[in-house]
Amino acid sequence: MRETIAKGIFIKNLARWTLIFFCCVMALGRFAQFFAASTRVGEEIFWPGILILVGGVFALLVFSLTRVIKYVKCLRK
């Protein structure tokens, strides 16, 4: 019974972190799209803000990827 509950929790956490991973990938794609559009138009870009925003999303992307790998390994046992 405990193993079934543990596997259910692992599946829930795997689904959550997978969703967060794909949201981060989509956010980085949108940042790239907005950056390309801004440079084409010639708008002034606030670089520190862009770097902090992209850095934070990229850090969350890497962390969520490690969580996905962890829960996949736990489910294989």
mmJSON file of the N, C-alpha and C atoms, coordinates in Angstrom:
{"data_MODEL":{"atom_site":{
"group_PDB":["ATOM","ATOM","ATOM","ATOM","ATOM","ATOM","ATOM","ATOM","ATOM","ATOM","ATOM","ATOM","ATOM","ATOM","ATOM","ATOM","ATOM","ATOM","ATOM","ATOM","ATOM","ATOM","ATOM","ATOM","ATOM","ATOM","ATOM","ATOM","ATOM","ATOM","ATOM","ATOM","ATOM","ATOM","ATOM","ATOM","ATOM","ATOM","ATOM","ATOM","ATOM","ATOM","ATOM","ATOM","ATOM","ATOM","ATOM","ATOM","ATOM","ATOM","ATOM","ATOM","ATOM","ATOM","ATOM","ATOM","ATOM","ATOM","ATOM","ATOM","ATOM","ATOM","ATOM","ATOM","ATOM","ATOM","ATOM","ATOM","ATOM","ATOM","ATOM","ATOM","ATOM","ATOM","ATOM","ATOM","ATOM","ATOM","ATOM","ATOM","ATOM","ATOM","ATOM","ATOM","ATOM","ATOM","ATOM","ATOM","ATOM","ATOM","ATOM","ATOM","ATOM","ATOM","ATOM","ATOM","ATOM","ATOM","ATOM","ATOM","ATOM","ATOM","ATOM","ATOM","ATOM","ATOM","ATOM","ATOM","ATOM","ATOM","ATOM","ATOM","ATOM","ATOM","ATOM","ATOM","ATOM","ATOM","ATOM","ATOM","ATOM","ATOM","ATOM","ATOM","ATOM","ATOM","ATOM","ATOM","ATOM","ATOM","ATOM","ATOM","ATOM","ATOM","ATOM","ATOM","ATOM","ATOM","ATOM","ATOM","ATOM","ATOM","ATOM","ATOM","ATOM","ATOM","ATOM","ATOM","ATOM","ATOM","ATOM","ATOM","ATOM","ATOM","ATOM","ATOM","ATOM","ATOM","ATOM","ATOM","ATOM","ATOM","ATOM","ATOM","ATOM","ATOM","ATOM","ATOM","ATOM","ATOM","ATOM","ATOM","ATOM","ATOM","ATOM","ATOM","ATOM","ATOM","ATOM","ATOM","ATOM","ATOM","ATOM","ATOM","ATOM","ATOM","ATOM","ATOM","ATOM","ATOM","ATOM","ATOM","ATOM","ATOM","ATOM","ATOM","ATOM","ATOM","ATOM","ATOM","ATOM","ATOM","ATOM","ATOM","ATOM","ATOM","ATOM","ATOM","ATOM","ATOM","ATOM","ATOM","ATOM","ATOM","ATOM","ATOM","ATOM","ATOM","ATOM","ATOM","ATOM","ATOM","ATOM","ATOM","ATOM","ATOM","ATOM","ATOM","ATOM","ATOM","ATOM"],
"id":[1,2,3,4,5,6,7,8,9,10,11,12,13,14,15,16,17,18,19,20,21,22,23,24,25,26,27,28,29,30,31,32,33,34,35,36,37,38,39,40,41,42,43,44,45,46,47,48,49,50,51,52,53,54,55,56,57,58,59,60,61,62,63,64,65,66,67,68,69,70,71,72,73,74,75,76,77,78,79,80,81,82,83,84,85,86,87,88,89,90,91,92,93,94,95,96,97,98,99,100,101,102,103,104,105,106,107,108,109,110,111,112,113,114,115,116,117,118,119,120,121,122,123,124,125,126,127,128,129,130,131,132,133,134,135,136,137,138,139,140,141,142,143,144,145,146,147,148,149,150,151,152,153,154,155,156,157,158,159,160,161,162,163,164,165,166,167,168,169,170,171,172,173,174,175,176,177,178,179,180,181,182,183,184,185,186,187,188,189,190,191,192,193,194,195,196,197,198,199,200,201,202,203,204,205,206,207,208,209,210,211,212,213,214,215,216,217,218,219,220,221,222,223,224,225,226,227,228,229,230,231],
"type_symbol":["N","C","C","N","C","C","N","C","C","N","C","C","N","C","C","N","C","C","N","C","C","N","C","C","N","C","C","N","C","C","N","C","C","N","C","C","N","C","C","N","C","C","N","C","C","N","C","C","N","C","C","N","C","C","N","C","C","N","C","C","N","C","C","N","C","C","N","C","C","N","C","C","N","C","C","N","C","C","N","C","C","N","C","C","N","C","C","N","C","C","N","C","C","N","C","C","N","C","C","N","C","C","N","C","C","N","C","C","N","C","C","N","C","C","N","C","C","N","C","C","N","C","C","N","C","C","N","C","C","N","C","C","N","C","C","N","C","C","N","C","C","N","C","C","N","C","C","N","C","C","N","C","C","N","C","C","N","C","C","N","C","C","N","C","C","N","C","C","N","C","C","N","C","C","N","C","C","N","C","C","N","C","C","N","C","C","N","C","C","N","C","C","N","C","C","N","C","C","N","C","C","N","C","C","N","C","C","N","C","C","N","C","C","N","C","C","N","C","C","N","C","C","N","C","C","N","C","C","N","C","C"],
"label_atom_id":["N","CA","C","N","CA","C","N","CA","C","N","CA","C","N","CA","C","N","CA","C","N","CA","C","N","CA","C","N","CA","C","N","CA","C","N","CA","C","N","CA","C","N","CA","C","N","CA","C","N","CA","C","N","CA","C","N","CA","C","N","CA","C","N","CA","C","N","CA","C","N","CA","C","N","CA","C","N","CA","C","N","CA","C","N","CA","C","N","CA","C","N","CA","C","N","CA","C","N","CA","C","N","CA","C","N","CA","C","N","CA","C","N","CA","C","N","CA","C","N","CA","C","N","CA","C","N","CA","C","N","CA","C","N","CA","C","N","CA","C","N","CA","C","N","CA","C","N","CA","C","N","CA","C","N","CA","C","N","CA","C","N","CA","C","N","CA","C","N","CA","C","N","CA","C","N","CA","C","N","CA","C","N","CA","C","N","CA","C","N","CA","C","N","CA","C","N","CA","C","N","CA","C","N","CA","C","N","CA","C","N","CA","C","N","CA","C","N","CA","C","N","CA","C","N","CA","C","N","CA","C","N","CA","C","N","CA","C","N","CA","C","N","CA","C","N","CA","C","N","CA","C","N","CA","C","N","CA","C","N","CA","C","N","CA","C","N","CA","C"],
"label_alt_id":[null,null,null,null,null,null,null,null,null,null,null,null,null,null,null,null,null,null,null,null,null,null,null,null,null,null,null,null,null,null,null,null,null,null,null,null,null,null,null,null,null,null,null,null,null,null,null,null,null,null,null,null,null,null,null,null,null,null,null,null,null,null,null,null,null,null,null,null,null,null,null,null,null,null,null,null,null,null,null,null,null,null,null,null,null,null,null,null,null,null,null,null,null,null,null,null,null,null,null,null,null,null,null,null,null,null,null,null,null,null,null,null,null,null,null,null,null,null,null,null,null,null,null,null,null,null,null,null,null,null,null,null,null,null,null,null,null,null,null,null,null,null,null,null,null,null,null,null,null,null,null,null,null,null,null,null,null,null,null,null,null,null,null,null,null,null,null,null,null,null,null,null,null,null,null,null,null,null,null,null,null,null,null,null,null,null,null,null,null,null,null,null,null,null,null,null,null,null,null,null,null,null,null,null,null,null,null,null,null,null,null,null,null,null,null,null,null,null,null,null,null,null,null,null,null,null,null,null,null,null,null],
"label_comp_id":["MET","MET","MET","ARG","ARG","ARG","GLU","GLU","GLU","THR","THR","THR","ILE","ILE","ILE","ALA","ALA","ALA","LYS","LYS","LYS","GLY","GLY","GLY","ILE","ILE","ILE","PHE","PHE","PHE","ILE","ILE","ILE","LYS","LYS","LYS","ASN","ASN","ASN","LEU","LEU","LEU","ALA","ALA","ALA","ARG","ARG","ARG","TRP","TRP","TRP","THR","THR","THR","LEU","LEU","LEU","ILE","ILE","ILE","PHE","PHE","PHE","PHE","PHE","PHE","CYS","CYS","CYS","CYS","CYS","CYS","VAL","VAL","VAL","MET","MET","MET","ALA","ALA","ALA","LEU","LEU","LEU","GLY","GLY","GLY","ARG","ARG","ARG","PHE","PHE","PHE","ALA","ALA","ALA","GLN","GLN","GLN","PHE","PHE","PHE","PHE","PHE","PHE","ALA","ALA","ALA","ALA","ALA","ALA","SER","SER","SER","THR","THR","THR","ARG","ARG","ARG","VAL","VAL","VAL","GLY","GLY","GLY","GLU","GLU","GLU","GLU","GLU","GLU","ILE","ILE","ILE","PHE","PHE","PHE","TRP","TRP","TRP","PRO","PRO","PRO","GLY","GLY","GLY","ILE","ILE","ILE","LEU","LEU","LEU","ILE","ILE","ILE","LEU","LEU","LEU","VAL","VAL","VAL","GLY","GLY","GLY","GLY","GLY","GLY","VAL","VAL","VAL","PHE","PHE","PHE","ALA","ALA","ALA","LEU","LEU","LEU","LEU","LEU","LEU","VAL","VAL","VAL","PHE","PHE","PHE","SER","SER","SER","LEU","LEU","LEU","THR","THR","THR","ARG","ARG","ARG","VAL","VAL","VAL","ILE","ILE","ILE","LYS","LYS","LYS","TYR","TYR","TYR","VAL","VAL","VAL","LYS","LYS","LYS","CYS","CYS","CYS","LEU","LEU","LEU","ARG","ARG","ARG","LYS","LYS","LYS"],
"label_asym_id":["A","A","A","A","A","A","A","A","A","A","A","A","A","A","A","A","A","A","A","A","A","A","A","A","A","A","A","A","A","A","A","A","A","A","A","A","A","A","A","A","A","A","A","A","A","A","A","A","A","A","A","A","A","A","A","A","A","A","A","A","A","A","A","A","A","A","A","A","A","A","A","A","A","A","A","A","A","A","A","A","A","A","A","A","A","A","A","A","A","A","A","A","A","A","A","A","A","A","A","A","A","A","A","A","A","A","A","A","A","A","A","A","A","A","A","A","A","A","A","A","A","A","A","A","A","A","A","A","A","A","A","A","A","A","A","A","A","A","A","A","A","A","A","A","A","A","A","A","A","A","A","A","A","A","A","A","A","A","A","A","A","A","A","A","A","A","A","A","A","A","A","A","A","A","A","A","A","A","A","A","A","A","A","A","A","A","A","A","A","A","A","A","A","A","A","A","A","A","A","A","A","A","A","A","A","A","A","A","A","A","A","A","A","A","A","A","A","A","A","A","A","A","A","A","A","A","A","A","A","A","A"],
"label_entity_id":["1","1","1","1","1","1","1","1","1","1","1","1","1","1","1","1","1","1","1","1","1","1","1","1","1","1","1","1","1","1","1","1","1","1","1","1","1","1","1","1","1","1","1","1","1","1","1","1","1","1","1","1","1","1","1","1","1","1","1","1","1","1","1","1","1","1","1","1","1","1","1","1","1","1","1","1","1","1","1","1","1","1","1","1","1","1","1","1","1","1","1","1","1","1","1","1","1","1","1","1","1","1","1","1","1","1","1","1","1","1","1","1","1","1","1","1","1","1","1","1","1","1","1","1","1","1","1","1","1","1","1","1","1","1","1","1","1","1","1","1","1","1","1","1","1","1","1","1","1","1","1","1","1","1","1","1","1","1","1","1","1","1","1","1","1","1","1","1","1","1","1","1","1","1","1","1","1","1","1","1","1","1","1","1","1","1","1","1","1","1","1","1","1","1","1","1","1","1","1","1","1","1","1","1","1","1","1","1","1","1","1","1","1","1","1","1","1","1","1","1","1","1","1","1","1","1","1","1","1","1","1"],
"label_seq_id":[1,1,1,2,2,2,3,3,3,4,4,4,5,5,5,6,6,6,7,7,7,8,8,8,9,9,9,10,10,10,11,11,11,12,12,12,13,13,13,14,14,14,15,15,15,16,16,16,17,17,17,18,18,18,19,19,19,20,20,20,21,21,21,22,22,22,23,23,23,24,24,24,25,25,25,26,26,26,27,27,27,28,28,28,29,29,29,30,30,30,31,31,31,32,32,32,33,33,33,34,34,34,35,35,35,36,36,36,37,37,37,38,38,38,39,39,39,40,40,40,41,41,41,42,42,42,43,43,43,44,44,44,45,45,45,46,46,46,47,47,47,48,48,48,49,49,49,50,50,50,51,51,51,52,52,52,53,53,53,54,54,54,55,55,55,56,56,56,57,57,57,58,58,58,59,59,59,60,60,60,61,61,61,62,62,62,63,63,63,64,64,64,65,65,65,66,66,66,67,67,67,68,68,68,69,69,69,70,70,70,71,71,71,72,72,72,73,73,73,74,74,74,75,75,75,76,76,76,77,77,77],
"pdbx_PDB_ins_code":[null,null,null,null,null,null,null,null,null,null,null,null,null,null,null,null,null,null,null,null,null,null,null,null,null,null,null,null,null,null,null,null,null,null,null,null,null,null,null,null,null,null,null,null,null,null,null,null,null,null,null,null,null,null,null,null,null,null,null,null,null,null,null,null,null,null,null,null,null,null,null,null,null,null,null,null,null,null,null,null,null,null,null,null,null,null,null,null,null,null,null,null,null,null,null,null,null,null,null,null,null,null,null,null,null,null,null,null,null,null,null,null,null,null,null,null,null,null,null,null,null,null,null,null,null,null,null,null,null,null,null,null,null,null,null,null,null,null,null,null,null,null,null,null,null,null,null,null,null,null,null,null,null,null,null,null,null,null,null,null,null,null,null,null,null,null,null,null,null,null,null,null,null,null,null,null,null,null,null,null,null,null,null,null,null,null,null,null,null,null,null,null,null,null,null,null,null,null,null,null,null,null,null,null,null,null,null,null,null,null,null,null,null,null,null,null,null,null,null,null,null,null,null,null,null,null,null,null,null,null,null],
"Cartn_x":[0.818,0.0,0.861,1.919,2.789,3.504,3.895,4.582,3.658,2.389,1.424,1.237,1.138,0.99,2.249,3.412,4.674,4.779,4.401,4.449,3.468,2.315,1.353,1.901,2.581,3.198,4.315,5.105,6.175,5.602,4.504,3.881,3.339,2.741,2.229,3.369,4.455,5.602,6.27,6.33,6.898,6.071,4.762,3.888,4.048,4.145,4.288,5.592,6.709,7.999,8.15,7.505,7.524,6.776,5.655,4.892,5.697,6.37,7.202,8.349,8.95,10.024,9.551,8.402,7.902,7.467,6.966,6.632,7.891,8.981,10.241,10.769,10.651,11.091,10.273,8.96,8.103,8.421,8.699,9.032,10.333,11.331,12.588,12.384,11.515,11.194,10.517,9.603,8.932,9.91,10.838,11.849,12.679,13.067,13.858,13.049,11.774,10.911,10.765,10.523,10.393,11.717,12.824,14.133,14.403,14.085,14.291,13.404,12.163,11.257,11.735,12.246,12.724,13.966,14.845,16.05,15.738,14.738,14.344,13.771,12.961,12.318,13.314,14.306,15.305,15.007,14.204,13.889,15.113,15.158,16.235,15.919,16.913,16.717,17.428,16.733,17.312,17.996,19.288,20.041,20.066,20.267,20.281,18.96,17.858,16.565,16.382,16.809,16.708,17.562,18.791,19.701,19.2,18.654,18.12,16.911,16.033,14.83,15.173,16.041,16.431,17.226,18.087,18.866,17.983,16.969,16.051,15.248,14.756,13.986,14.892,16.121,17.052,17.423,17.6,17.889,16.723,15.499,14.324,14.223,14.601,14.602,15.558,16.765,17.754,17.301,16.771,16.302,15.152,14.212,13.08,13.541,14.552,15.088,15.713,16.422,16.992,15.895,14.804,13.693,13.026,12.862,12.265,13.131,14.437,15.347,15.27,15.205,15.126,13.869,12.726,11.49,11.368,11.969,11.993,12.824,13.967,14.806,14.08,13.339,12.594,11.496,10.859,9.799,10.336,11.563,12.144,12.508,12.675,13.057,11.932],
"Cartn_y":[-1.196,0.0,1.259,1.241,2.41,2.651,1.584,1.73,2.348,1.987,2.545,4.04,4.413,5.829,6.598,6.013,6.678,6.863,5.857,5.981,7.044,7.124,8.167,9.556,9.731,11.023,11.339,10.318,10.523,10.933,10.319,10.663,12.092,12.465,13.836,14.843,14.578,15.488,15.511,14.369,14.31,15.15,15.046,15.843,17.334,17.702,19.11,19.687,19.003,19.525,19.474,18.513,18.48,19.682,20.021,21.198,22.478,22.585,23.758,23.83,22.682,22.635,23.165,22.689,23.131,24.591,25.075,26.494,27.361,26.902,27.639,27.653,26.535,26.483,27.451,27.474,28.397,29.851,30.139,31.512,31.966,31.106,31.483,31.714,30.935,31.155,32.5,32.854,34.149,35.299,35.135,36.167,36.368,35.275,35.372,36.055,35.727,36.335,37.838,38.251,39.669,40.399,39.744,40.349,40.597,39.614,39.765,40.879,40.948,41.998,43.379,43.48,44.773,45.238,44.322,44.732,45.107,44.471,44.829,46.238,46.572,47.886,48.96,48.577,49.536,50.114,49.428,49.904,49.766,50.623,50.542,49.406,48.592,47.41,47.634,47.35,47.449,46.124,46.067,44.802,44.163,44.911,44.233,43.513,44.123,43.486,42.231,42.302,41.133,39.998,40.307,39.267,38.629,39.431,38.881,38.003,38.464,37.697,36.374,36.429,35.202,34.287,34.856,34.046,33.323,34.002,33.368,32.249,32.478,31.446,30.264,30.557,29.483,28.667,29.33,28.607,27.702,28.191,27.365,26.214,26.454,25.403,24.287,24.635,23.621,22.88,23.601,22.947,21.996,22.422,21.539,20.318,20.48,19.326,18.318,18.813,17.88,17.174,17.857,17.224,16.162,16.439,15.453,14.213,14.391,13.24,12.458,13.165,12.503,11.635,12.17,11.407,10.273,10.436,9.328,8.19,8.512,7.479,6.79,7.57,6.989,6.056,6.375,5.512,4.221,4.234,3.026,1.98,2.384,1.426,0.503],
"Cartn_z":[0.0,0.0,0.0,0.826,0.898,-0.427,-1.093,-2.377,-3.419,-3.382,-4.323,-4.08,-2.827,-2.48,-2.866,-2.609,-2.962,-4.474,-5.244,-6.703,-7.191,-6.569,-6.931,-6.671,-5.55,-5.232,-6.22,-6.573,-7.557,-8.913,-9.314,-10.599,-10.562,-9.443,-9.3,-9.382,-8.669,-8.695,-10.064,-10.723,-12.069,-13.034,-12.946,-13.817,-13.531,-12.27,-11.895,-12.433,-12.203,-12.648,-14.157,-14.808,-16.269,-16.829,-16.237,-16.66,-16.455,-15.324,-15.062,-16.068,-16.398,-17.386,-18.739,-19.208,-20.505,-20.485,-19.353,-19.247,-19.327,-18.728,-18.815,-20.247,-20.944,-22.336,-23.18,-22.963,-23.706,-23.361,-22.091,-21.684,-22.326,-22.372,-23.024,-24.515,-25.136,-26.545,-26.774,-25.881,-26.004,-25.776,-24.814,-24.592,-25.855,-26.486,-27.717,-28.817,-28.904,-29.914,-29.674,-28.443,-28.129,-28.326,-27.996,-28.19,-29.674,-30.504,-31.947,-32.507,-32.039,-32.521,-32.074,-30.856,-30.35,-31.089,-31.415,-32.131,-33.574,-34.187,-35.553,-35.607,-34.618,-34.579,-34.153,-33.384,-32.93,-31.559,-30.77,-29.424,-28.519,-27.517,-26.536,-25.568,-25.26,-24.414,-23.088,-21.979,-20.639,-20.331,-20.588,-20.507,-19.123,-18.02,-16.714,-16.413,-16.773,-16.542,-17.375,-18.629,-19.51,-18.982,-18.576,-18.093,-16.801,-15.901,-14.646,-14.93,-15.8,-16.132,-16.808,-17.802,-18.507,-17.583,-16.756,-15.814,-14.813,-14.304,-13.361,-13.993,-15.194,-15.886,-16.244,-16.663,-17.005,-15.766,-14.618,-13.374,-12.996,-13.13,-12.85,-13.836,-15.087,-16.104,-15.724,-15.316,-14.934,-13.683,-12.703,-11.48,-11.77,-12.606,-12.911,-13.699,-14.547,-15.271,-14.303,-13.289,-12.309,-11.518,-11.224,-10.507,-11.382,-12.657,-13.566,-13.616,-13.733,-13.768,-12.466,-11.338,-10.037,-9.938,-10.327,-10.178,-11.196,-12.347,-13.316,-12.744,-12.139,-11.521,-10.345,-9.575,-8.453,-8.923,-10.028,-10.543,-11.153,-11.627,-12.232,-11.187,-9.944,-8.884,-8.544],
"occupancy":[1.0,1.0,1.0,1.0,1.0,1.0,1.0,1.0,1.0,1.0,1.0,1.0,1.0,1.0,1.0,1.0,1.0,1.0,1.0,1.0,1.0,1.0,1.0,1.0,1.0,1.0,1.0,1.0,1.0,1.0,1.0,1.0,1.0,1.0,1.0,1.0,1.0,1.0,1.0,1.0,1.0,1.0,1.0,1.0,1.0,1.0,1.0,1.0,1.0,1.0,1.0,1.0,1.0,1.0,1.0,1.0,1.0,1.0,1.0,1.0,1.0,1.0,1.0,1.0,1.0,1.0,1.0,1.0,1.0,1.0,1.0,1.0,1.0,1.0,1.0,1.0,1.0,1.0,1.0,1.0,1.0,1.0,1.0,1.0,1.0,1.0,1.0,1.0,1.0,1.0,1.0,1.0,1.0,1.0,1.0,1.0,1.0,1.0,1.0,1.0,1.0,1.0,1.0,1.0,1.0,1.0,1.0,1.0,1.0,1.0,1.0,1.0,1.0,1.0,1.0,1.0,1.0,1.0,1.0,1.0,1.0,1.0,1.0,1.0,1.0,1.0,1.0,1.0,1.0,1.0,1.0,1.0,1.0,1.0,1.0,1.0,1.0,1.0,1.0,1.0,1.0,1.0,1.0,1.0,1.0,1.0,1.0,1.0,1.0,1.0,1.0,1.0,1.0,1.0,1.0,1.0,1.0,1.0,1.0,1.0,1.0,1.0,1.0,1.0,1.0,1.0,1.0,1.0,1.0,1.0,1.0,1.0,1.0,1.0,1.0,1.0,1.0,1.0,1.0,1.0,1.0,1.0,1.0,1.0,1.0,1.0,1.0,1.0,1.0,1.0,1.0,1.0,1.0,1.0,1.0,1.0,1.0,1.0,1.0,1.0,1.0,1.0,1.0,1.0,1.0,1.0,1.0,1.0,1.0,1.0,1.0,1.0,1.0,1.0,1.0,1.0,1.0,1.0,1.0,1.0,1.0,1.0,1.0,1.0,1.0,1.0,1.0,1.0,1.0,1.0,1.0],
"B_iso_or_equiv":[0.0,0.0,0.0,0.0,0.0,0.0,0.0,0.0,0.0,0.0,0.0,0.0,0.0,0.0,0.0,0.0,0.0,0.0,0.0,0.0,0.0,0.0,0.0,0.0,0.0,0.0,0.0,0.0,0.0,0.0,0.0,0.0,0.0,0.0,0.0,0.0,0.0,0.0,0.0,0.0,0.0,0.0,0.0,0.0,0.0,0.0,0.0,0.0,0.0,0.0,0.0,0.0,0.0,0.0,0.0,0.0,0.0,0.0,0.0,0.0,0.0,0.0,0.0,0.0,0.0,0.0,0.0,0.0,0.0,0.0,0.0,0.0,0.0,0.0,0.0,0.0,0.0,0.0,0.0,0.0,0.0,0.0,0.0,0.0,0.0,0.0,0.0,0.0,0.0,0.0,0.0,0.0,0.0,0.0,0.0,0.0,0.0,0.0,0.0,0.0,0.0,0.0,0.0,0.0,0.0,0.0,0.0,0.0,0.0,0.0,0.0,0.0,0.0,0.0,0.0,0.0,0.0,0.0,0.0,0.0,0.0,0.0,0.0,0.0,0.0,0.0,0.0,0.0,0.0,0.0,0.0,0.0,0.0,0.0,0.0,0.0,0.0,0.0,0.0,0.0,0.0,0.0,0.0,0.0,0.0,0.0,0.0,0.0,0.0,0.0,0.0,0.0,0.0,0.0,0.0,0.0,0.0,0.0,0.0,0.0,0.0,0.0,0.0,0.0,0.0,0.0,0.0,0.0,0.0,0.0,0.0,0.0,0.0,0.0,0.0,0.0,0.0,0.0,0.0,0.0,0.0,0.0,0.0,0.0,0.0,0.0,0.0,0.0,0.0,0.0,0.0,0.0,0.0,0.0,0.0,0.0,0.0,0.0,0.0,0.0,0.0,0.0,0.0,0.0,0.0,0.0,0.0,0.0,0.0,0.0,0.0,0.0,0.0,0.0,0.0,0.0,0.0,0.0,0.0,0.0,0.0,0.0,0.0,0.0,0.0,0.0,0.0,0.0,0.0,0.0,0.0],
"pdbx_formal_charge":[null,null,null,null,null,null,null,null,null,null,null,null,null,null,null,null,null,null,null,null,null,null,null,null,null,null,null,null,null,null,null,null,null,null,null,null,null,null,null,null,null,null,null,null,null,null,null,null,null,null,null,null,null,null,null,null,null,null,null,null,null,null,null,null,null,null,null,null,null,null,null,null,null,null,null,null,null,null,null,null,null,null,null,null,null,null,null,null,null,null,null,null,null,null,null,null,null,null,null,null,null,null,null,null,null,null,null,null,null,null,null,null,null,null,null,null,null,null,null,null,null,null,null,null,null,null,null,null,null,null,null,null,null,null,null,null,null,null,null,null,null,null,null,null,null,null,null,null,null,null,null,null,null,null,null,null,null,null,null,null,null,null,null,null,null,null,null,null,null,null,null,null,null,null,null,null,null,null,null,null,null,null,null,null,null,null,null,null,null,null,null,null,null,null,null,null,null,null,null,null,null,null,null,null,null,null,null,null,null,null,null,null,null,null,null,null,null,null,null,null,null,null,null,null,null,null,null,null,null,null,null],
"auth_seq_id":[1,1,1,2,2,2,3,3,3,4,4,4,5,5,5,6,6,6,7,7,7,8,8,8,9,9,9,10,10,10,11,11,11,12,12,12,13,13,13,14,14,14,15,15,15,16,16,16,17,17,17,18,18,18,19,19,19,20,20,20,21,21,21,22,22,22,23,23,23,24,24,24,25,25,25,26,26,26,27,27,27,28,28,28,29,29,29,30,30,30,31,31,31,32,32,32,33,33,33,34,34,34,35,35,35,36,36,36,37,37,37,38,38,38,39,39,39,40,40,40,41,41,41,42,42,42,43,43,43,44,44,44,45,45,45,46,46,46,47,47,47,48,48,48,49,49,49,50,50,50,51,51,51,52,52,52,53,53,53,54,54,54,55,55,55,56,56,56,57,57,57,58,58,58,59,59,59,60,60,60,61,61,61,62,62,62,63,63,63,64,64,64,65,65,65,66,66,66,67,67,67,68,68,68,69,69,69,70,70,70,71,71,71,72,72,72,73,73,73,74,74,74,75,75,75,76,76,76,77,77,77],
"auth_comp_id":["MET","MET","MET","ARG","ARG","ARG","GLU","GLU","GLU","THR","THR","THR","ILE","ILE","ILE","ALA","ALA","ALA","LYS","LYS","LYS","GLY","GLY","GLY","ILE","ILE","ILE","PHE","PHE","PHE","ILE","ILE","ILE","LYS","LYS","LYS","ASN","ASN","ASN","LEU","LEU","LEU","ALA","ALA","ALA","ARG","ARG","ARG","TRP","TRP","TRP","THR","THR","THR","LEU","LEU","LEU","ILE","ILE","ILE","PHE","PHE","PHE","PHE","PHE","PHE","CYS","CYS","CYS","CYS","CYS","CYS","VAL","VAL","VAL","MET","MET","MET","ALA","ALA","ALA","LEU","LEU","LEU","GLY","GLY","GLY","ARG","ARG","ARG","PHE","PHE","PHE","ALA","ALA","ALA","GLN","GLN","GLN","PHE","PHE","PHE","PHE","PHE","PHE","ALA","ALA","ALA","ALA","ALA","ALA","SER","SER","SER","THR","THR","THR","ARG","ARG","ARG","VAL","VAL","VAL","GLY","GLY","GLY","GLU","GLU","GLU","GLU","GLU","GLU","ILE","ILE","ILE","PHE","PHE","PHE","TRP","TRP","TRP","PRO","PRO","PRO","GLY","GLY","GLY","ILE","ILE","ILE","LEU","LEU","LEU","ILE","ILE","ILE","LEU","LEU","LEU","VAL","VAL","VAL","GLY","GLY","GLY","GLY","GLY","GLY","VAL","VAL","VAL","PHE","PHE","PHE","ALA","ALA","ALA","LEU","LEU","LEU","LEU","LEU","LEU","VAL","VAL","VAL","PHE","PHE","PHE","SER","SER","SER","LEU","LEU","LEU","THR","THR","THR","ARG","ARG","ARG","VAL","VAL","VAL","ILE","ILE","ILE","LYS","LYS","LYS","TYR","TYR","TYR","VAL","VAL","VAL","LYS","LYS","LYS","CYS","CYS","CYS","LEU","LEU","LEU","ARG","ARG","ARG","LYS","LYS","LYS"],
"auth_asym_id":["A","A","A","A","A","A","A","A","A","A","A","A","A","A","A","A","A","A","A","A","A","A","A","A","A","A","A","A","A","A","A","A","A","A","A","A","A","A","A","A","A","A","A","A","A","A","A","A","A","A","A","A","A","A","A","A","A","A","A","A","A","A","A","A","A","A","A","A","A","A","A","A","A","A","A","A","A","A","A","A","A","A","A","A","A","A","A","A","A","A","A","A","A","A","A","A","A","A","A","A","A","A","A","A","A","A","A","A","A","A","A","A","A","A","A","A","A","A","A","A","A","A","A","A","A","A","A","A","A","A","A","A","A","A","A","A","A","A","A","A","A","A","A","A","A","A","A","A","A","A","A","A","A","A","A","A","A","A","A","A","A","A","A","A","A","A","A","A","A","A","A","A","A","A","A","A","A","A","A","A","A","A","A","A","A","A","A","A","A","A","A","A","A","A","A","A","A","A","A","A","A","A","A","A","A","A","A","A","A","A","A","A","A","A","A","A","A","A","A","A","A","A","A","A","A","A","A","A","A","A","A"],
"auth_atom_id":["N","CA","C","N","CA","C","N","CA","C","N","CA","C","N","CA","C","N","CA","C","N","CA","C","N","CA","C","N","CA","C","N","CA","C","N","CA","C","N","CA","C","N","CA","C","N","CA","C","N","CA","C","N","CA","C","N","CA","C","N","CA","C","N","CA","C","N","CA","C","N","CA","C","N","CA","C","N","CA","C","N","CA","C","N","CA","C","N","CA","C","N","CA","C","N","CA","C","N","CA","C","N","CA","C","N","CA","C","N","CA","C","N","CA","C","N","CA","C","N","CA","C","N","CA","C","N","CA","C","N","CA","C","N","CA","C","N","CA","C","N","CA","C","N","CA","C","N","CA","C","N","CA","C","N","CA","C","N","CA","C","N","CA","C","N","CA","C","N","CA","C","N","CA","C","N","CA","C","N","CA","C","N","CA","C","N","CA","C","N","CA","C","N","CA","C","N","CA","C","N","CA","C","N","CA","C","N","CA","C","N","CA","C","N","CA","C","N","CA","C","N","CA","C","N","CA","C","N","CA","C","N","CA","C","N","CA","C","N","CA","C","N","CA","C","N","CA","C","N","CA","C","N","CA","C","N","CA","C","N","CA","C","N","CA","C","N","CA","C"],
"pdbx_PDB_model_num":[1,1,1,1,1,1,1,1,1,1,1,1,1,1,1,1,1,1,1,1,1,1,1,1,1,1,1,1,1,1,1,1,1,1,1,1,1,1,1,1,1,1,1,1,1,1,1,1,1,1,1,1,1,1,1,1,1,1,1,1,1,1,1,1,1,1,1,1,1,1,1,1,1,1,1,1,1,1,1,1,1,1,1,1,1,1,1,1,1,1,1,1,1,1,1,1,1,1,1,1,1,1,1,1,1,1,1,1,1,1,1,1,1,1,1,1,1,1,1,1,1,1,1,1,1,1,1,1,1,1,1,1,1,1,1,1,1,1,1,1,1,1,1,1,1,1,1,1,1,1,1,1,1,1,1,1,1,1,1,1,1,1,1,1,1,1,1,1,1,1,1,1,1,1,1,1,1,1,1,1,1,1,1,1,1,1,1,1,1,1,1,1,1,1,1,1,1,1,1,1,1,1,1,1,1,1,1,1,1,1,1,1,1,1,1,1,1,1,1,1,1,1,1,1,1,1,1,1,1,1,1]
}}}
